[in-house]
mmCIF file of C-alpha atoms in Angstrom:
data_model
loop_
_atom_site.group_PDB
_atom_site.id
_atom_site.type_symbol
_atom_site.label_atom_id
_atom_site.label_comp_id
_atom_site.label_asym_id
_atom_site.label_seq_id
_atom_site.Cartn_x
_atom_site.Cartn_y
_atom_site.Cartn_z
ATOM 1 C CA UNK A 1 9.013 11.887 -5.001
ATOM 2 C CA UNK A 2 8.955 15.559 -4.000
ATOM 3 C CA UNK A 3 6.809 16.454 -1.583
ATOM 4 C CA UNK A 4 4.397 20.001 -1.673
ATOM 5 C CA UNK A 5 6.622 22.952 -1.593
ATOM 6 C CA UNK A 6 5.667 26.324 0.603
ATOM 7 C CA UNK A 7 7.253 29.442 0.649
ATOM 8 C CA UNK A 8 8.250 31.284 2.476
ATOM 9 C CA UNK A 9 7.764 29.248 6.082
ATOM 10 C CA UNK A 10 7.492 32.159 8.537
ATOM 11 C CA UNK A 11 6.043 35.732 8.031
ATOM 12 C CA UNK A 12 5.860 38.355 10.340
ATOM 13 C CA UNK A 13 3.634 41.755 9.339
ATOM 14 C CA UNK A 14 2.146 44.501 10.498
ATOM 15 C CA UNK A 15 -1.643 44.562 10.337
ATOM 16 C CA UNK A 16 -3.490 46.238 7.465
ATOM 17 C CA UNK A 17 -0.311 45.353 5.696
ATOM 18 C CA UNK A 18 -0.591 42.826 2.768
ATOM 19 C CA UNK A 19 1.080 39.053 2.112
ATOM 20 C CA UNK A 20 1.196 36.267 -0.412
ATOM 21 C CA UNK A 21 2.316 32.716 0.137
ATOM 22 C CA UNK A 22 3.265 30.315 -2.530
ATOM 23 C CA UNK A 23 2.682 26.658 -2.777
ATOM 24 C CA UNK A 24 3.550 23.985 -5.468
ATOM 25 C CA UNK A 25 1.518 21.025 -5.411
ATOM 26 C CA UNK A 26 2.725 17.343 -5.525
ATOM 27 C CA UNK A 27 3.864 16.525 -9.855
ATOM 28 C CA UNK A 28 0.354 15.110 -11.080
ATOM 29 C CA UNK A 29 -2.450 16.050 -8.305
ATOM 30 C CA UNK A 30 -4.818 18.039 -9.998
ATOM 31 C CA UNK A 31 -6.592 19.625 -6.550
ATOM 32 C CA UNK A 32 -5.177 21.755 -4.502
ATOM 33 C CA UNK A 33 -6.265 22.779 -1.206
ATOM 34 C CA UNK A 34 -5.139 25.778 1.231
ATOM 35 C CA UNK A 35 -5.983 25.381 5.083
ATOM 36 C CA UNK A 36 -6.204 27.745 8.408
ATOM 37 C CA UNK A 37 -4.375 26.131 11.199
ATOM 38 C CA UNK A 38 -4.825 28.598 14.244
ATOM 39 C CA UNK A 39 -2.813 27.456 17.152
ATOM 40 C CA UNK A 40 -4.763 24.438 19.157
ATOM 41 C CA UNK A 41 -7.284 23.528 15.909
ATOM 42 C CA UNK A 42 -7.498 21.886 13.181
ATOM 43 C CA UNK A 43 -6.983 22.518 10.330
ATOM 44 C CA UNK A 44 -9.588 25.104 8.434
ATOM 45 C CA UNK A 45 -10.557 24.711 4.895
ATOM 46 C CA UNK A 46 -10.519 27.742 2.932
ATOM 47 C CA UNK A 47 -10.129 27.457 -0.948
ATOM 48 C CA UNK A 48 -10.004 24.094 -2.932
ATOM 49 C CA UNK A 49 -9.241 23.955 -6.260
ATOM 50 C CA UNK A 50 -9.062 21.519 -9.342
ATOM 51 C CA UNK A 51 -6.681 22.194 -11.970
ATOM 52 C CA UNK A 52 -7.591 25.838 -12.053
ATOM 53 C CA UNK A 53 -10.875 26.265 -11.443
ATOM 54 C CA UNK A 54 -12.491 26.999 -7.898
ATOM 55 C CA UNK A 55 -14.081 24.019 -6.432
ATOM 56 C CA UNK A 56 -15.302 24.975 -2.713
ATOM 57 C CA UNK A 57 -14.276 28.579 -1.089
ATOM 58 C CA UNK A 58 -17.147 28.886 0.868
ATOM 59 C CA UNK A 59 -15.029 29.858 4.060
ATOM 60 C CA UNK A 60 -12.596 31.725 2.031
ATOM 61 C CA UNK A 61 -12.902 35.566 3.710
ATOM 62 C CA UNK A 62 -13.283 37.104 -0.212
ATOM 63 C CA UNK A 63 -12.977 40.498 1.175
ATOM 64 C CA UNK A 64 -9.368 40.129 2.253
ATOM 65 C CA UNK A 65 -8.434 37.011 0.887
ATOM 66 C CA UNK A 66 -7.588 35.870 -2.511
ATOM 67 C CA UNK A 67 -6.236 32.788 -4.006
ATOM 68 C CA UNK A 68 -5.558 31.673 -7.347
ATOM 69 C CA UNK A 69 -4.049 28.721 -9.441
ATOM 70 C CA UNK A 70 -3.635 30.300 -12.754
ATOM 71 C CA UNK A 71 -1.873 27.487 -14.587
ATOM 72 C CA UNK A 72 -3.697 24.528 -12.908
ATOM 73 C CA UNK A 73 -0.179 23.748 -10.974
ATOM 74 C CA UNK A 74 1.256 26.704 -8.494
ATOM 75 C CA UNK A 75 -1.040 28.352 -6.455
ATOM 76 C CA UNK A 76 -0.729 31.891 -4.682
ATOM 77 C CA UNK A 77 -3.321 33.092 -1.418
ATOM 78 C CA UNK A 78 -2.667 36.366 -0.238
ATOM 79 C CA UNK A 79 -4.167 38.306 2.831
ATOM 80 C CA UNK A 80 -5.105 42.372 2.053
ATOM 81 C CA UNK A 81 -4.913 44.004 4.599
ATOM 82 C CA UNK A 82 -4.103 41.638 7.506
ATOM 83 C CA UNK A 83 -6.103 41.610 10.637
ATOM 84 C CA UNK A 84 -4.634 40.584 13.960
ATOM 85 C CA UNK A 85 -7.021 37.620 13.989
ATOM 86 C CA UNK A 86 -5.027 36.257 10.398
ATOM 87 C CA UNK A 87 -1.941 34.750 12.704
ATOM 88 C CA UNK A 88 -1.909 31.429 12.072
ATOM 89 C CA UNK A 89 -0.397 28.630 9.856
ATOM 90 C CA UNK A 90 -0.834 28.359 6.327
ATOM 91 C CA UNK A 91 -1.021 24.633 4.499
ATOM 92 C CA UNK A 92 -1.437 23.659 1.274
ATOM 93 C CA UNK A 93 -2.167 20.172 0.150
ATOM 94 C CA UNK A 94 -2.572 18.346 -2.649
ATOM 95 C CA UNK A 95 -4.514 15.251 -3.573
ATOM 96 C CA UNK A 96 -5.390 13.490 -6.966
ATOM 97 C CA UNK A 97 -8.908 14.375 -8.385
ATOM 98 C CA UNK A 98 -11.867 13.196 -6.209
ATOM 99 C CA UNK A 99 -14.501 10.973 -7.999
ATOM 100 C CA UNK A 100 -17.194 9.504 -6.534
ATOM 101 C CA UNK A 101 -15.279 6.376 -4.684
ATOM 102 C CA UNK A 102 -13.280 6.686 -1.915
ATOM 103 C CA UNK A 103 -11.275 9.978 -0.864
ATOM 104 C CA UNK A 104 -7.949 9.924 -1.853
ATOM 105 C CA UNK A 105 -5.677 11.274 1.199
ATOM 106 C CA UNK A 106 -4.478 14.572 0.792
ATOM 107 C CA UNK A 107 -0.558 15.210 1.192
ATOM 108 C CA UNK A 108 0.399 18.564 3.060
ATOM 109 C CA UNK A 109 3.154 21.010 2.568
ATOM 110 C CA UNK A 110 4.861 22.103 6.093
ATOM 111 C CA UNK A 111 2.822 24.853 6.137
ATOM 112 C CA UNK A 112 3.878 29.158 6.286
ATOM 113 C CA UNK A 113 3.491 30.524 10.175
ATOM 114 C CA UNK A 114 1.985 34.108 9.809
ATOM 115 C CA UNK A 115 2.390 36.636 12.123
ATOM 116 C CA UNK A 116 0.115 39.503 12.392
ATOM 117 C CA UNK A 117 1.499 42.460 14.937
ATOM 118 C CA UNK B 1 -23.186 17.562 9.021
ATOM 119 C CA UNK B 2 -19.860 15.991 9.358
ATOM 120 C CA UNK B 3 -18.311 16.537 12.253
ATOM 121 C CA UNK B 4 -15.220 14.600 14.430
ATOM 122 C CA UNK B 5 -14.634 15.394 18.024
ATOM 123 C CA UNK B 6 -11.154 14.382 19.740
ATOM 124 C CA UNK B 7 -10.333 13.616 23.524
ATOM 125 C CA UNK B 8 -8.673 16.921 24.695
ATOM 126 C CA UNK B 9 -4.863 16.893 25.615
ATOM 127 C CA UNK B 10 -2.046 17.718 26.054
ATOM 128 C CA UNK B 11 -1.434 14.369 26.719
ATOM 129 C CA UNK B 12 1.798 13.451 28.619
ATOM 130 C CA UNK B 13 2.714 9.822 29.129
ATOM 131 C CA UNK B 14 5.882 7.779 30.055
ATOM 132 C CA UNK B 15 8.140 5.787 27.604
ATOM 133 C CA UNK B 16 6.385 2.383 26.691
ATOM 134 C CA UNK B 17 3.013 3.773 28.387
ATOM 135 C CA UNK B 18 -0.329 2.408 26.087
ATOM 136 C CA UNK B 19 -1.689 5.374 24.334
ATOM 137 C CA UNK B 20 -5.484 6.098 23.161
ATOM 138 C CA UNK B 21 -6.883 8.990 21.780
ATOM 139 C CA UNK B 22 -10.344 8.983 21.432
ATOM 140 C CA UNK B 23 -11.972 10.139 18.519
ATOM 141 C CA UNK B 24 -15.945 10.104 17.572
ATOM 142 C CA UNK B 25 -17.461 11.352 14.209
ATOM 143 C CA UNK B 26 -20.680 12.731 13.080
ATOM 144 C CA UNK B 27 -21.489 12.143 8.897
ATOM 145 C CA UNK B 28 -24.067 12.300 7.046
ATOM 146 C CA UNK B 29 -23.367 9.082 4.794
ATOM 147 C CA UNK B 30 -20.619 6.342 5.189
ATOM 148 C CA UNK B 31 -17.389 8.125 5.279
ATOM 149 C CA UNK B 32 -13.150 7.209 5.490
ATOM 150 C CA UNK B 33 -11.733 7.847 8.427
ATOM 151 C CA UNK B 34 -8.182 9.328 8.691
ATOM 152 C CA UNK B 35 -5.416 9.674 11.918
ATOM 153 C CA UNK B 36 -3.015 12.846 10.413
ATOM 154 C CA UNK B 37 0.058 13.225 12.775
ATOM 155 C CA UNK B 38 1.836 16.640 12.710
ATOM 156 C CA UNK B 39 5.447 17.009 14.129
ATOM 157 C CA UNK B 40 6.980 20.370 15.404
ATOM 158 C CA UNK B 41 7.592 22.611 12.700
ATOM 159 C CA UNK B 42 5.938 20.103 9.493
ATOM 160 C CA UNK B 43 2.764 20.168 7.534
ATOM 161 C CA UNK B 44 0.559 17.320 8.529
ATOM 162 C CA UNK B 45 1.473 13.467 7.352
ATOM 163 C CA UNK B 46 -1.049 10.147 6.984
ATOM 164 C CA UNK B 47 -0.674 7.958 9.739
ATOM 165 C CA UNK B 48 -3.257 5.457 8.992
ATOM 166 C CA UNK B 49 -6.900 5.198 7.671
ATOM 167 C CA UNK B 50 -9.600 2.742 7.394
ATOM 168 C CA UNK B 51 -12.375 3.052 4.375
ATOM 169 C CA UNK B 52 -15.380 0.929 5.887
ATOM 170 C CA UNK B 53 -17.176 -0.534 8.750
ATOM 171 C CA UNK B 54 -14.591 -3.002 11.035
ATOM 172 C CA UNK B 55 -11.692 -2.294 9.120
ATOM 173 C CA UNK B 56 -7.851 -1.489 10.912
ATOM 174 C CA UNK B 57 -5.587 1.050 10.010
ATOM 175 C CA UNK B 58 -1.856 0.379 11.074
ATOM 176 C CA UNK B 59 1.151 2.152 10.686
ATOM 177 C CA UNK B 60 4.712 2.533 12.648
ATOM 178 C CA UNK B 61 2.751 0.325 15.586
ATOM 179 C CA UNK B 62 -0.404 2.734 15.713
ATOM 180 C CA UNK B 63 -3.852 1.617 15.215
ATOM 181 C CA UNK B 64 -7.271 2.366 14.722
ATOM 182 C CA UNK B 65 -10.369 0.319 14.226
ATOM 183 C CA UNK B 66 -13.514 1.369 12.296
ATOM 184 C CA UNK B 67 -16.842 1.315 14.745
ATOM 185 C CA UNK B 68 -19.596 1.824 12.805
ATOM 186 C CA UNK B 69 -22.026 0.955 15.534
ATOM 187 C CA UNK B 70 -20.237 3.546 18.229
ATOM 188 C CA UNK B 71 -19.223 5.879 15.399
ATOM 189 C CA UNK B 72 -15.576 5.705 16.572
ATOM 190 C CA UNK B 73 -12.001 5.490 15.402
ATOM 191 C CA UNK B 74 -9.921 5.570 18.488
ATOM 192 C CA UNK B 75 -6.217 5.842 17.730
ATOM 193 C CA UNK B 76 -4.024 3.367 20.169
ATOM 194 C CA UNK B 77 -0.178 2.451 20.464
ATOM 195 C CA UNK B 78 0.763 -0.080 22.751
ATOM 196 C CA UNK B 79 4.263 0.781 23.690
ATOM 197 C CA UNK B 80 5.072 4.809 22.615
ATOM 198 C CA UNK B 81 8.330 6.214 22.279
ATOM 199 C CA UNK B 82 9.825 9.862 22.591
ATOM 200 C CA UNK B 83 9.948 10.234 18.747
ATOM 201 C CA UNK B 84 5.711 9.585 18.980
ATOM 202 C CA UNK B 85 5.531 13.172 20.930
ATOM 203 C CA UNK B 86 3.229 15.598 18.054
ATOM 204 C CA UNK B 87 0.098 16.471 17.766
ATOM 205 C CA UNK B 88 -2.788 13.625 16.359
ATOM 206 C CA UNK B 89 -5.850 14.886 14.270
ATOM 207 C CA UNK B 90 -8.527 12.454 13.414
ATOM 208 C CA UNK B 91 -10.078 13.102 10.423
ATOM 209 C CA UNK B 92 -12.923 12.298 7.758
ATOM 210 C CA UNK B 93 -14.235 12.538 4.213
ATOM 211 C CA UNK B 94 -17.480 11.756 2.623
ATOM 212 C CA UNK B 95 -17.438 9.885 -0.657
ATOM 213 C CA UNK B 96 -18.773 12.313 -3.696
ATOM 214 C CA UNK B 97 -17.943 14.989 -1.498
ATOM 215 C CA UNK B 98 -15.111 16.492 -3.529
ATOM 216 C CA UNK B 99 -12.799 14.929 -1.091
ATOM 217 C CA UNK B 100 -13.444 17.246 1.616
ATOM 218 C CA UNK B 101 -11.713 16.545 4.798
ATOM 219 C CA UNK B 102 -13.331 17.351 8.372
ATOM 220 C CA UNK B 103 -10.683 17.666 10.880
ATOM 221 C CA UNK B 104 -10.938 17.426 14.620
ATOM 222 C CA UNK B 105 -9.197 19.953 16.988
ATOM 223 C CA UNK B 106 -5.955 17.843 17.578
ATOM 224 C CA UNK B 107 -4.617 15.872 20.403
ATOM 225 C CA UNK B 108 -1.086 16.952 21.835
ATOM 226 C CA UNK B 109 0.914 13.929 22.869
ATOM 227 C CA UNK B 110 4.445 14.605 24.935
ATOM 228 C CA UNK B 111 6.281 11.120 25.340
ATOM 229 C CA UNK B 112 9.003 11.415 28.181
ATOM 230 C CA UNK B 113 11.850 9.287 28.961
#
């Protein structure tokens, strides 16, 4: 079984500059979930959606970041313009629906390393 | 809220050394508990979980046992290896929560020979 895809895995930019990153979900898991991983923390929620609606981006920054998951499968976020502070890792994972019984675990792409100069 | 906290590393230990990492939570109702382990360079994989009170996750000779009563789900290994050395996040989710996952900080483990 494939695993989530991420593309590309590193990124180096200039601030005020602009980036996208690309992730395609495990075949079948209806949510999709992108993460901030700043180096020594956890990971940081930012968007989650199901098929392609939005179900939680409370922490997503909406004034330079967008994400969006326009066929209920891929999913694009993308940083404009990049701060300094924006250097960090980049996951997306992927889990089946939640319902209201346990939490299914969520599986995680290796991530894109961003680099803000 | 939901909260976890994890022991701080970097942790360093010898080949065949016992390992713990601690890990306390914070929820609001009865959550799952989750041990993520991410290597250099990868996304973060399952290691083990445990979905109520008492229960034991195991996996690849790790394990972790649900306290209810001390709010804990410490992460041991009684004999680690060099191919153990990543970085451990303990983790939780709330049932009817939309799957949400809380993550703690992450605990740095370096196995030498």
């Amino acid at each position: 079984e494939a695993g989530v895809a991420q593309s590309p895995r590193y990124k180096i930019i200039e601030k005020r500059q602009s980036v996208a990153f690309w992730c395609n979900p495990i075949s079948g898991h209806a949510t999709l979930y992108w993460y901030q991983q700043i180096l020594g923390q956890g990971p940081k929620l930012l968007i989650q959606f199901q098929n392609n609606g939005v179900v939680d981006d409370s922490q997503l920054p909406k004034d330079r970041f967008s994400a969006e998951r326009l066929k209920g499968v891929d999913s694009t976020l993308k940083i404009q313009p990049a701060k300094l502070e924006d250097s960090a890792v980049y996951l997306c994972a992927s889990s089946f629906p939640p319902g209201a019984g346990i939490p299914y675990e969520q599986y995680f792409g290796p991530g894109t390393r961003l680099t803000v100069t | 809220g939901n909260s976890v906290t994890q022991m701080e590393g970097p942790v360093t230990l010898s080949e065949e050394a016992f390992l713990t990492i601690n890990c306390t939570y914070t929820a609001t109702g009865y959550p799952s508990l989750f041990w993520y382990v991410q290597y250099p360079g990868e996304g973060l994989q399952l290691l083990l979980k445990a979905t109520k009170a008492d229960d034991k996750g195991s996996n690849k000779g790790f394990e972790a046992t649900y306290r209810k009563e001390t709010t804990s789900f410490h992460l041991e290994k009684g004999s680690v290896q060099v191919s153990d050395s990543a970085v451990y996040f303990c983790a939780l989710s709330e049932r009817g929560t939309g799957n949400q996952f809380y993550f703690g900080t992450g605990t740095s483990l370096t196995v030498i020979p």
